PDB file of C-alpha atoms in Angstrom:
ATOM      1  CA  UNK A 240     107.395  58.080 121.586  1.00 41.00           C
ATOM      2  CA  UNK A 241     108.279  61.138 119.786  1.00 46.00           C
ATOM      3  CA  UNK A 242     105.533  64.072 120.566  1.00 42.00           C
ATOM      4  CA  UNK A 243     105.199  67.845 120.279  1.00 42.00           C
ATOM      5  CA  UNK A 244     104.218  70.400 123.166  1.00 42.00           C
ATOM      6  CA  UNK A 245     100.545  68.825 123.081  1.00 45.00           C
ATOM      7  CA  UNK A 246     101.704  65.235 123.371  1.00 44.00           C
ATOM      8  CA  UNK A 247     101.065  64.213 120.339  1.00 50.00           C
ATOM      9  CA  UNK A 248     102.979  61.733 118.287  1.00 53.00           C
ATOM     10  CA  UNK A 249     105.368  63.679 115.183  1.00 54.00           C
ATOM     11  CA  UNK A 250     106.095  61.529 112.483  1.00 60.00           C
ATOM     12  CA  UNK A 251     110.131  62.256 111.146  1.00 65.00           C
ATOM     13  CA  UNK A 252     110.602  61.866 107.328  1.00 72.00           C
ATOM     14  CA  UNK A 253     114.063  61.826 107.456  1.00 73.00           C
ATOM     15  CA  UNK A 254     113.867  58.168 108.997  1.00 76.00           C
ATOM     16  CA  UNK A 255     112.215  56.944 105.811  1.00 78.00           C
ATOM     17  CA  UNK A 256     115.203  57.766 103.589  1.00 83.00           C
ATOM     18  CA  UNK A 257     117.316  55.892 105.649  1.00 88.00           C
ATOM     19  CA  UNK A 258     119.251  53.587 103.248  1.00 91.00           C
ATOM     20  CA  UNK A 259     118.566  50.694 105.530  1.00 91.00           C
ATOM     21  CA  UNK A 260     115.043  51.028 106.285  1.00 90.00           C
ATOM     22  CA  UNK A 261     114.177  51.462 102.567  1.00 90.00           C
ATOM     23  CA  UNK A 262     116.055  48.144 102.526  1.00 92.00           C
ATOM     24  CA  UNK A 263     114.045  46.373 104.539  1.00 91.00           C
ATOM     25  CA  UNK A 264     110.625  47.726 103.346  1.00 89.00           C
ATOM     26  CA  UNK A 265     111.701  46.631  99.437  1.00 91.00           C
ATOM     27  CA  UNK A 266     112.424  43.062 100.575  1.00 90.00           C
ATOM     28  CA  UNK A 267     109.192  43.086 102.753  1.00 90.00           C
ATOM     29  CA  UNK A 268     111.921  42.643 106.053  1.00 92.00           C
ATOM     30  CA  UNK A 269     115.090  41.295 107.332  1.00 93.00           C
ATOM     31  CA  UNK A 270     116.089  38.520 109.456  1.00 94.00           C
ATOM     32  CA  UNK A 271     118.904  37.979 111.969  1.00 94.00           C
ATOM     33  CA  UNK A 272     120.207  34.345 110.904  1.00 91.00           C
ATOM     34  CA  UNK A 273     123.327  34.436 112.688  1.00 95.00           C
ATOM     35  CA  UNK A 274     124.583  34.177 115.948  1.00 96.00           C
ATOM     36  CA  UNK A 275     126.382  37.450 115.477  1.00 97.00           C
ATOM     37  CA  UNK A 276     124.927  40.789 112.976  1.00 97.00           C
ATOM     38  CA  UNK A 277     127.481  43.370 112.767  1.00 98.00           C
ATOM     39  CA  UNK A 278     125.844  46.642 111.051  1.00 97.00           C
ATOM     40  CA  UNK A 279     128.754  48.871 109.506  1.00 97.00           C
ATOM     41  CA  UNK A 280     128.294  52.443 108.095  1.00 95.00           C
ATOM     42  CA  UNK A 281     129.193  55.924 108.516  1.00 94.00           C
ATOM     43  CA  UNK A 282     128.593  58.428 110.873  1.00 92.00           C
ATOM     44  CA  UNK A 283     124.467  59.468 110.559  1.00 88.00           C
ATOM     45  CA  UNK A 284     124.070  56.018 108.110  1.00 91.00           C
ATOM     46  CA  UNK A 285     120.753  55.458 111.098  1.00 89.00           C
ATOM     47  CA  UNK A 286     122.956  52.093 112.598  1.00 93.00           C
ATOM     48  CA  UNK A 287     121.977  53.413 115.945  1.00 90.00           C
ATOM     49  CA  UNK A 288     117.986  54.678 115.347  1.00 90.00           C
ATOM     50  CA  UNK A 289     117.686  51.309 113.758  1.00 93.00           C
ATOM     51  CA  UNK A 290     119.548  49.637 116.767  1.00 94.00           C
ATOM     52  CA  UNK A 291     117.193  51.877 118.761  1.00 91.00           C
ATOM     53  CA  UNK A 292     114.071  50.859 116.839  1.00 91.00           C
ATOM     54  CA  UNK A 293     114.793  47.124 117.092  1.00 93.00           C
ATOM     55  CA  UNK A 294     115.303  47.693 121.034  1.00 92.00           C
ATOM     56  CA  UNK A 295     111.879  49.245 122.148  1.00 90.00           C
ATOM     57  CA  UNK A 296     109.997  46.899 120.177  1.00 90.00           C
ATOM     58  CA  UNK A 297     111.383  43.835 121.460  1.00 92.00           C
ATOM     59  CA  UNK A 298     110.530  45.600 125.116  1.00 90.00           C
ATOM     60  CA  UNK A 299     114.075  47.000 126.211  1.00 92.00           C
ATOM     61  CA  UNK A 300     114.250  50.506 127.806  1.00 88.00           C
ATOM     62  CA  UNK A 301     115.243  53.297 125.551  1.00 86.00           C
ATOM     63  CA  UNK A 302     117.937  54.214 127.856  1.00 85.00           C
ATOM     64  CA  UNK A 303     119.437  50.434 127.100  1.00 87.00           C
ATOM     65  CA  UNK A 304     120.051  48.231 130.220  1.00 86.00           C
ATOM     66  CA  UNK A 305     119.519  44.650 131.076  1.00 86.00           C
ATOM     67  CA  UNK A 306     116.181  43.356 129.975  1.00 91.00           C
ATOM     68  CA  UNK A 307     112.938  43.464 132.165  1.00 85.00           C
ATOM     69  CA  UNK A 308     114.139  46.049 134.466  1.00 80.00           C
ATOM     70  CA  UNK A 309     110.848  47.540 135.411  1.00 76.00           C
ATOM     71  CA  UNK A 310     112.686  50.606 136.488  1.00 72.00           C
ATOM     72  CA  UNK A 311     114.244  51.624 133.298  1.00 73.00           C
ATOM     73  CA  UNK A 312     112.155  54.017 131.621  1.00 69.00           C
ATOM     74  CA  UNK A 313     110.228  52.581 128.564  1.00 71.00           C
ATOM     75  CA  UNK A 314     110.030  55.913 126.297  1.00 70.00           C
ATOM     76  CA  UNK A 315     111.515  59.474 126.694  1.00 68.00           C
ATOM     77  CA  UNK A 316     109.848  60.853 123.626  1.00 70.00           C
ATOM     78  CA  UNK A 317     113.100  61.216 121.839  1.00 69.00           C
ATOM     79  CA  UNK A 318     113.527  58.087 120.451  1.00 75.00           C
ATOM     80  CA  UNK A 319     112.917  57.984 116.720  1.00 75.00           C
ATOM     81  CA  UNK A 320     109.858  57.749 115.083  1.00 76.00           C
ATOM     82  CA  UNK A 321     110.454  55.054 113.596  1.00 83.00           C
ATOM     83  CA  UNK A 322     110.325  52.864 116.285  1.00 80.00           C
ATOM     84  CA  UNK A 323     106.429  52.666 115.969  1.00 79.00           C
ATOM     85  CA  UNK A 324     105.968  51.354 112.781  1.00 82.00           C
ATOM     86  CA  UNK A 325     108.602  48.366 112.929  1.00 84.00           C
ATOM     87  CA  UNK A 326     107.567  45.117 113.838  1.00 87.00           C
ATOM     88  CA  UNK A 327     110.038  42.686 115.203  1.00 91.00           C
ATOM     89  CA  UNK A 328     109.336  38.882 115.413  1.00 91.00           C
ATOM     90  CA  UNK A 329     111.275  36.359 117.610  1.00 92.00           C
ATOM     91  CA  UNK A 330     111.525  32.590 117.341  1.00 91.00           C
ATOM     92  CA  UNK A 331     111.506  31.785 120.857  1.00 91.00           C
ATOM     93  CA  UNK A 332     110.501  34.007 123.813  1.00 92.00           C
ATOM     94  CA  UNK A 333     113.959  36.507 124.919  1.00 93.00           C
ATOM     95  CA  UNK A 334     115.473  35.186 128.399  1.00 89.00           C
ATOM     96  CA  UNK A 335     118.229  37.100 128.938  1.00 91.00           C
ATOM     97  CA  UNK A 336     118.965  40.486 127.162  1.00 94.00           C
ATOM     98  CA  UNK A 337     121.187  43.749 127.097  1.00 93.00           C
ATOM     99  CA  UNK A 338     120.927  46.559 125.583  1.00 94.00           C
ATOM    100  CA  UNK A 339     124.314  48.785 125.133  1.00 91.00           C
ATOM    101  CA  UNK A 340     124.413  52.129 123.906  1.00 87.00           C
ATOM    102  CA  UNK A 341     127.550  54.428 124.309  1.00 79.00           C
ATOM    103  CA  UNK A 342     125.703  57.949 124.729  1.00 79.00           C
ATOM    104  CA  UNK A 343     123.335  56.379 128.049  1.00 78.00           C
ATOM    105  CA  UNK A 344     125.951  54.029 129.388  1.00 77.00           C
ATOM    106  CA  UNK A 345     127.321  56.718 132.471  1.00 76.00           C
ATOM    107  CA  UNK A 346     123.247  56.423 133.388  1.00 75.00           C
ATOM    108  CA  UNK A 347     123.075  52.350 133.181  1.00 75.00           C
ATOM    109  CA  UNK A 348     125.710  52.169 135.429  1.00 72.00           C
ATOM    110  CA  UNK A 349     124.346  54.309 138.145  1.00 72.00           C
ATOM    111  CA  UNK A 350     120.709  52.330 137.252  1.00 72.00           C
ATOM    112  CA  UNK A 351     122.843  49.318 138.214  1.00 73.00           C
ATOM    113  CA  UNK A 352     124.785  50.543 141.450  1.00 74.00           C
ATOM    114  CA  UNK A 353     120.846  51.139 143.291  1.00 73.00           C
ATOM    115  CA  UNK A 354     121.289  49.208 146.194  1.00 77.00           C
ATOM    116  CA  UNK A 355     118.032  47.337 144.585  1.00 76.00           C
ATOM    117  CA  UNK A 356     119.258  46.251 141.751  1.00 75.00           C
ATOM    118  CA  UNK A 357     123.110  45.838 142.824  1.00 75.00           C
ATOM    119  CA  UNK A 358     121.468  43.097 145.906  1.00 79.00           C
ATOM    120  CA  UNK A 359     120.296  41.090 142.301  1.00 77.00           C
ATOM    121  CA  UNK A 360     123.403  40.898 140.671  1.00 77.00           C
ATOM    122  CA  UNK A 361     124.839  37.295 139.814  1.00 76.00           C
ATOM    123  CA  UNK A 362     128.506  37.808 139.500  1.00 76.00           C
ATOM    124  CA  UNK A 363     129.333  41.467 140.145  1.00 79.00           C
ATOM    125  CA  UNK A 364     129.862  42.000 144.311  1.00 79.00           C
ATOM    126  CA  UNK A 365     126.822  43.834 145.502  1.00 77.00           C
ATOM    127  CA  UNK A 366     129.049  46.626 147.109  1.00 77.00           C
ATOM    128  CA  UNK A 367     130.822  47.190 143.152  1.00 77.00           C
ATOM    129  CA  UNK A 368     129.836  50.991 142.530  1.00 77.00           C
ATOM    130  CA  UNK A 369     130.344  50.588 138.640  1.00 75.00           C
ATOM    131  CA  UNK A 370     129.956  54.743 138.224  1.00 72.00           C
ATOM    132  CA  UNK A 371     133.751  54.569 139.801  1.00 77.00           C
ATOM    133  CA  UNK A 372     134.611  52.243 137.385  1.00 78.00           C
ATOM    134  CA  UNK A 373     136.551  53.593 133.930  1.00 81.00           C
ATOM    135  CA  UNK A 374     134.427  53.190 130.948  1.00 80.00           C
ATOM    136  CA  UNK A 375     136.126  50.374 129.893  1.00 79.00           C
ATOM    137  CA  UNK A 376     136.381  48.445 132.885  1.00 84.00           C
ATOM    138  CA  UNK A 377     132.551  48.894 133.274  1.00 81.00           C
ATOM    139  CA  UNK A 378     131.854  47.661 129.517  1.00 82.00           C
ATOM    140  CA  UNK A 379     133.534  44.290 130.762  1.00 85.00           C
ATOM    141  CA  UNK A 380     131.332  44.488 133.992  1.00 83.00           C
ATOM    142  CA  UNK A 381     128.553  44.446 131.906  1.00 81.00           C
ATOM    143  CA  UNK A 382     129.543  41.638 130.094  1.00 83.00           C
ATOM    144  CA  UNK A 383     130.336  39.571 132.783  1.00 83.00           C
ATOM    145  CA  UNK A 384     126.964  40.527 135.061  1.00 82.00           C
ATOM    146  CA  UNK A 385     124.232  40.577 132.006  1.00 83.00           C
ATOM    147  CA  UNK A 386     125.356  38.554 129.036  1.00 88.00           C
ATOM    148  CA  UNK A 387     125.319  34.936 130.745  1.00 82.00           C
ATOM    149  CA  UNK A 388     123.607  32.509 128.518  1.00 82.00           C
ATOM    150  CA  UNK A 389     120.998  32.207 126.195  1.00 91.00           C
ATOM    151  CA  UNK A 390     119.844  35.835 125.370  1.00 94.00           C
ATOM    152  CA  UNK A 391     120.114  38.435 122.452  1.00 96.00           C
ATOM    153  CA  UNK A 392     121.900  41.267 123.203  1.00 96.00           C
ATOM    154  CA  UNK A 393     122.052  44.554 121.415  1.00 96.00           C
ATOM    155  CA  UNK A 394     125.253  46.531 121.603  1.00 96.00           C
ATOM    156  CA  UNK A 395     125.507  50.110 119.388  1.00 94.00           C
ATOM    157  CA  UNK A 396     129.558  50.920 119.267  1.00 94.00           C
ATOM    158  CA  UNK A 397     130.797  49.074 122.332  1.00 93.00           C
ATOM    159  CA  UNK A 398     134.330  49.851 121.394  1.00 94.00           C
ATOM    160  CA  UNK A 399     134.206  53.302 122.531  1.00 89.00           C
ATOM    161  CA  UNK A 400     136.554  53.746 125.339  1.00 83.00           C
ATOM    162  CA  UNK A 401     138.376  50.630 124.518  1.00 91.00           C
ATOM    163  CA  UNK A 402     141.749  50.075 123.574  1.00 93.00           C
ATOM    164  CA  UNK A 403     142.687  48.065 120.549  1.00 95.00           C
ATOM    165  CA  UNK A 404     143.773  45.125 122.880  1.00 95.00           C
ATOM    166  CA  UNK A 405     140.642  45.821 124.412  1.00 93.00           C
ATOM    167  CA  UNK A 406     138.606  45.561 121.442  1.00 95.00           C
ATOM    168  CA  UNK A 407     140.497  42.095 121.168  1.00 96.00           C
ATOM    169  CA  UNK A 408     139.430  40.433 124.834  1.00 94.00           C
ATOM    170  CA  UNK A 409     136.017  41.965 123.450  1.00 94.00           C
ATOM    171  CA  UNK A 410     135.777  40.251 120.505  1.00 95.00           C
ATOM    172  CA  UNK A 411     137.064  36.923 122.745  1.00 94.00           C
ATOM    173  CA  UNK A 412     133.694  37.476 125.138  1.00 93.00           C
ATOM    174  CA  UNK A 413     131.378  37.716 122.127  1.00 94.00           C
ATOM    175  CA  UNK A 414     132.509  34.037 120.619  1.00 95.00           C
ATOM    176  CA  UNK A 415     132.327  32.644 124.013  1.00 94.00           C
ATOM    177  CA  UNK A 416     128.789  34.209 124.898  1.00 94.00           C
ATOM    178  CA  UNK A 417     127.491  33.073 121.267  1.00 95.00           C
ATOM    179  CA  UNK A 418     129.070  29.273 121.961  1.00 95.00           C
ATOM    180  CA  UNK A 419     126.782  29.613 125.150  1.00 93.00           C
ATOM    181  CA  UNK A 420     123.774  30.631 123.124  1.00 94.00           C
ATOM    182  CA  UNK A 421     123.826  34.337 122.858  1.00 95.00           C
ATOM    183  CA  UNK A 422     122.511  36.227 119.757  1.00 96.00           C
ATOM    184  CA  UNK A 423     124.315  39.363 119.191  1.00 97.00           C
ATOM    185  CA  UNK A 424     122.798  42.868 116.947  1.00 97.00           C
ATOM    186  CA  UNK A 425     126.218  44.784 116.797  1.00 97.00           C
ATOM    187  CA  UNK A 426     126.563  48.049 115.591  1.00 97.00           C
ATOM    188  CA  UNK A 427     130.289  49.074 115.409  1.00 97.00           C
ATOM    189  CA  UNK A 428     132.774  51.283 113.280  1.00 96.00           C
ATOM    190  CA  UNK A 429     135.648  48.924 114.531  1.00 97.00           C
ATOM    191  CA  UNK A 430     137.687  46.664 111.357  1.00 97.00           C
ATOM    192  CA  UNK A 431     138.281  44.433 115.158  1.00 97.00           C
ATOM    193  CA  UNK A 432     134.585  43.826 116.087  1.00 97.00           C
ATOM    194  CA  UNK A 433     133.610  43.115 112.033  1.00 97.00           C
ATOM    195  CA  UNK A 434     135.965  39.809 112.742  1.00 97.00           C
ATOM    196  CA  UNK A 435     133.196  38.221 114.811  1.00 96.00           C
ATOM    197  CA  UNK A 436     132.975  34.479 113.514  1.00 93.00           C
ATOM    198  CA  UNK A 437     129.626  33.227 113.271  1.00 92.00           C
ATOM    199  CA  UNK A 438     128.525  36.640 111.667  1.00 96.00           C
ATOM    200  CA  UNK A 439     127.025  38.400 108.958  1.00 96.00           C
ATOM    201  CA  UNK A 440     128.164  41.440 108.203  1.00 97.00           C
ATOM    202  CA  UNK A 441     125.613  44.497 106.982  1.00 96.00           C
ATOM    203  CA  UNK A 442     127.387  47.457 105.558  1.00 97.00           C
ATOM    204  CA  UNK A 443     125.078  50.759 105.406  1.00 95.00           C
ATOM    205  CA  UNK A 444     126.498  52.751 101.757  1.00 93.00           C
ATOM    206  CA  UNK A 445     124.941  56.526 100.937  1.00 88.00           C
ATOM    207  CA  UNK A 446     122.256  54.804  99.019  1.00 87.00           C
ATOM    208  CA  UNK A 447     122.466  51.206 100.069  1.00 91.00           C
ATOM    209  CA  UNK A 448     123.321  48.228 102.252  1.00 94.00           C
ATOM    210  CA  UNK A 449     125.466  45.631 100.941  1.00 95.00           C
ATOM    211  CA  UNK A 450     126.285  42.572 102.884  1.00 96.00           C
ATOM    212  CA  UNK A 451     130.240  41.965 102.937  1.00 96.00           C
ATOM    213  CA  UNK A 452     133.157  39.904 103.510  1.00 96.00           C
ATOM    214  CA  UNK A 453     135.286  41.487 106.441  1.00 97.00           C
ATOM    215  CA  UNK A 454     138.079  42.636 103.752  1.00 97.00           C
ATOM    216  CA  UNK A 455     135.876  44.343 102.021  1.00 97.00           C
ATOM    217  CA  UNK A 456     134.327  46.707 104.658  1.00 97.00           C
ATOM    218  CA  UNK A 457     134.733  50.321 104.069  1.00 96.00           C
ATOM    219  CA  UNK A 458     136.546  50.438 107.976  1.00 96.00           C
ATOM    220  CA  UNK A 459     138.809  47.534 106.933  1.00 97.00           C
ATOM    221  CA  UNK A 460     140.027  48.939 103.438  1.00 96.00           C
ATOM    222  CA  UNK A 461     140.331  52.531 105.093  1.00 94.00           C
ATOM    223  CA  UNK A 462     142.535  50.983 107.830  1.00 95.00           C
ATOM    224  CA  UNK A 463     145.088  49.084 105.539  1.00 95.00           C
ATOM    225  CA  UNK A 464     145.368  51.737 103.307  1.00 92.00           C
ATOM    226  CA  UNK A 465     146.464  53.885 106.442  1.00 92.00           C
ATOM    227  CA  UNK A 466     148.818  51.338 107.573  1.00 93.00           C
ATOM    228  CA  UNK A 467     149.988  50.491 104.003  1.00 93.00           C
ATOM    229  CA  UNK A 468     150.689  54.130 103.499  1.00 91.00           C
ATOM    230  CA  UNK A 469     150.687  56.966 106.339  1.00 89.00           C
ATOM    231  CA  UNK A 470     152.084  59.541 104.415  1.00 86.00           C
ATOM    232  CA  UNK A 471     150.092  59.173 101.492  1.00 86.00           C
ATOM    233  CA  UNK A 472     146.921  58.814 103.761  1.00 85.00           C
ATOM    234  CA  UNK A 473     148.014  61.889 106.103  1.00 83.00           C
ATOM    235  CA  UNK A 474     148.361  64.231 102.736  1.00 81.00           C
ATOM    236  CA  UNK A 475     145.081  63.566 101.668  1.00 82.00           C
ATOM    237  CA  UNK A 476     143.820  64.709 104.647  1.00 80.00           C
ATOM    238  CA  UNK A 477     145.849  67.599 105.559  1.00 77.00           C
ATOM    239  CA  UNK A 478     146.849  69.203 102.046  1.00 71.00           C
ATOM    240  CA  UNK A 479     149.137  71.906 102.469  1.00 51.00           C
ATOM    241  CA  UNK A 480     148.351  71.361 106.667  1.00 52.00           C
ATOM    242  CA  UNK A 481     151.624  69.113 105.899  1.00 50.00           C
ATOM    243  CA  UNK A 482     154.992  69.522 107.896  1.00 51.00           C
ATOM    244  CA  UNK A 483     157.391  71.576 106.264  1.00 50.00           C
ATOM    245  CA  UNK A 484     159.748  69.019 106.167  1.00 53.00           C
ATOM    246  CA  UNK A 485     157.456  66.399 103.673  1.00 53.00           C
ATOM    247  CA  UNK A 486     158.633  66.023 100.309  1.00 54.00           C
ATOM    248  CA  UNK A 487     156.014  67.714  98.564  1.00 53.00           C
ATOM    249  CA  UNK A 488     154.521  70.101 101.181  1.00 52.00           C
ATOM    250  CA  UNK A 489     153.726  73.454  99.753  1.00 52.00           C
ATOM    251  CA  UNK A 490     155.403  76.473  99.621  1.00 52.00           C
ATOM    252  CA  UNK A 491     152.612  77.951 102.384  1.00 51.00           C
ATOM    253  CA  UNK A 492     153.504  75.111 104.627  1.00 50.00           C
ATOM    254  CA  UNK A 493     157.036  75.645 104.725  1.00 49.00           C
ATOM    255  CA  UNK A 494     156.356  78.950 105.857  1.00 54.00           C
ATOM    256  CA  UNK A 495     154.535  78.320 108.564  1.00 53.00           C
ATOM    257  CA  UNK A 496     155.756  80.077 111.827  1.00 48.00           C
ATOM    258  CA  UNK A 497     158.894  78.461 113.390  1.00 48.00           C
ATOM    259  CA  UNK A 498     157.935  78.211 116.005  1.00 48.00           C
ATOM    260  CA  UNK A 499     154.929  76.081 115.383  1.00 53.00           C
ATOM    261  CA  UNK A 500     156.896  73.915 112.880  1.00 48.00           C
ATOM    262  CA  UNK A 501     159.644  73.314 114.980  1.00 55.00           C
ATOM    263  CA  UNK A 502     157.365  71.234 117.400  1.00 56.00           C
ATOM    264  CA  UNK A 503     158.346  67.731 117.525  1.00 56.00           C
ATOM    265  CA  UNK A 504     155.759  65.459 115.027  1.00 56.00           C
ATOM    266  CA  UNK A 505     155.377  62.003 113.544  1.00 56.00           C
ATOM    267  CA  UNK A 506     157.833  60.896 110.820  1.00 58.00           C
ATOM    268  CA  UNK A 507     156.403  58.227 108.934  1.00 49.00           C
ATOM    269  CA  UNK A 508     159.183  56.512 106.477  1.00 46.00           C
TER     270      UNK A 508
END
């Protein structure tokens, strides 16, 4: 748990503002009725500290891996403080379980290639080093090794590293784990993984959490708009950043150096 110089534990207010954790204490809680929760917000909306929170208290390592490794550490004293005052509740005992998280994924993998744990694998060959494997390759591994059945599963943005056909094949693993049993806790900025049937999706606001169709997301709308309208979407980003040849880019584009302007760019008609 979180802890100063002396060990002790340090409380972090900033966790209680959280739009989704004042959610959940005004309703008295929140349950997971679906096969498949996506959680949608911006960057620093607390998707993953809640992700986190939910993790450690249902027993998973804070470093994410398979569940019940004894080797995985428990705590680091990093993890937020909010992890000690949420209480999680399960139906059933957990059989099976993952835990995914982008930033510790490079340290699962070697966790995984140990000649002890690689001699347990079920599916994966024993001799696979998965560190030599690209990031996306070893995402799949993971899915094919640890999500087998029956088990809940907690992945925070497994769509980095992935292509969008990737994202795809993803989203094609998730239905058929969750017609095999598998409860998923998703947390995700991808308009491809917010398609999961079976699913309720949980969007995280400034000051809120709403609980959308897929069309409505915030990642959805942003994404047709961009398709609908690259230009339009490109000069409300860049201003007078514009190429020279735009209609409507400023004088102070068009006299940008030649030599920089002259580089080939996108054209979007």
């Amino acid at each position: 748990m979180p802890a100063d110089a002396s060990g002790s534990r340090v409380d972090s207010p900033w966790a209680w503002k959280l739009p989704l954790v004042k959610h959940i204490n005004s309703r008295g809680g929140l349950r997971f009725s679906q096969p498949v929760t996506l959680i949608a917000g911006d960057n620093g909306s607390g998707k993953s500290t809640f992700l986190e929170s939910v993790a450690l208290n249902l027993g998973f390592s804070v470093i994410g891996g398979r569940y019940g490794n004894s080797d995985a550490p428990k705590a680091t004293g990093t993890e937020a403080a909010l992890s000690w005052y949420m209480l999680c509740e399960l139906n059933e005992p957990i059989l099976r379980g993952y835990y995914l998280r982008s930033e510790t994924h490079a340290l699962m993998l070697a966790i995984d290639s140990d000649p002890k744990e690689a001699a347990g694998r079920n599916h994966l060959d024993p001799e696979l080093d998965l560190s030599r494997r690209s990031h996306g390759e070893s995402i799949f591994d993971v899915l094919g090794e640890h999500v087998d059945g029956k088990g809940l599963y907690i992945f925070d943005e497994p769509e980095a590293g992935l292509s969008v056909v990737r994202q795809m094949t993803l989203l094609a693993e998730i239905e058929q784990a969750v017609a095999r049993g598998a409860q998923f806790i998703i947390a995700t900025h991808s308009p491809i993984l917010l398609a999961a049937r079976q699913s309720q999706i949980l969007e995280i606001g400034e000051d809120e959490v709403s609980f959308p169709r897929w069309e409505d997301t915030e990642a959805v709308r942003a994404t047709r708009e961009f398709f609908a309208d690259p230009r339009a979407a490109l000069d409300s980003v860049f201003g007078d950043g514009l190429h020279p040849d735009f209609a409507g880019a400023s004088a102070a584009a068009r006299d940008q150096d030649t030599e920089q302007t002259d580089a080939p760019y996108n054209e979007y008609r």
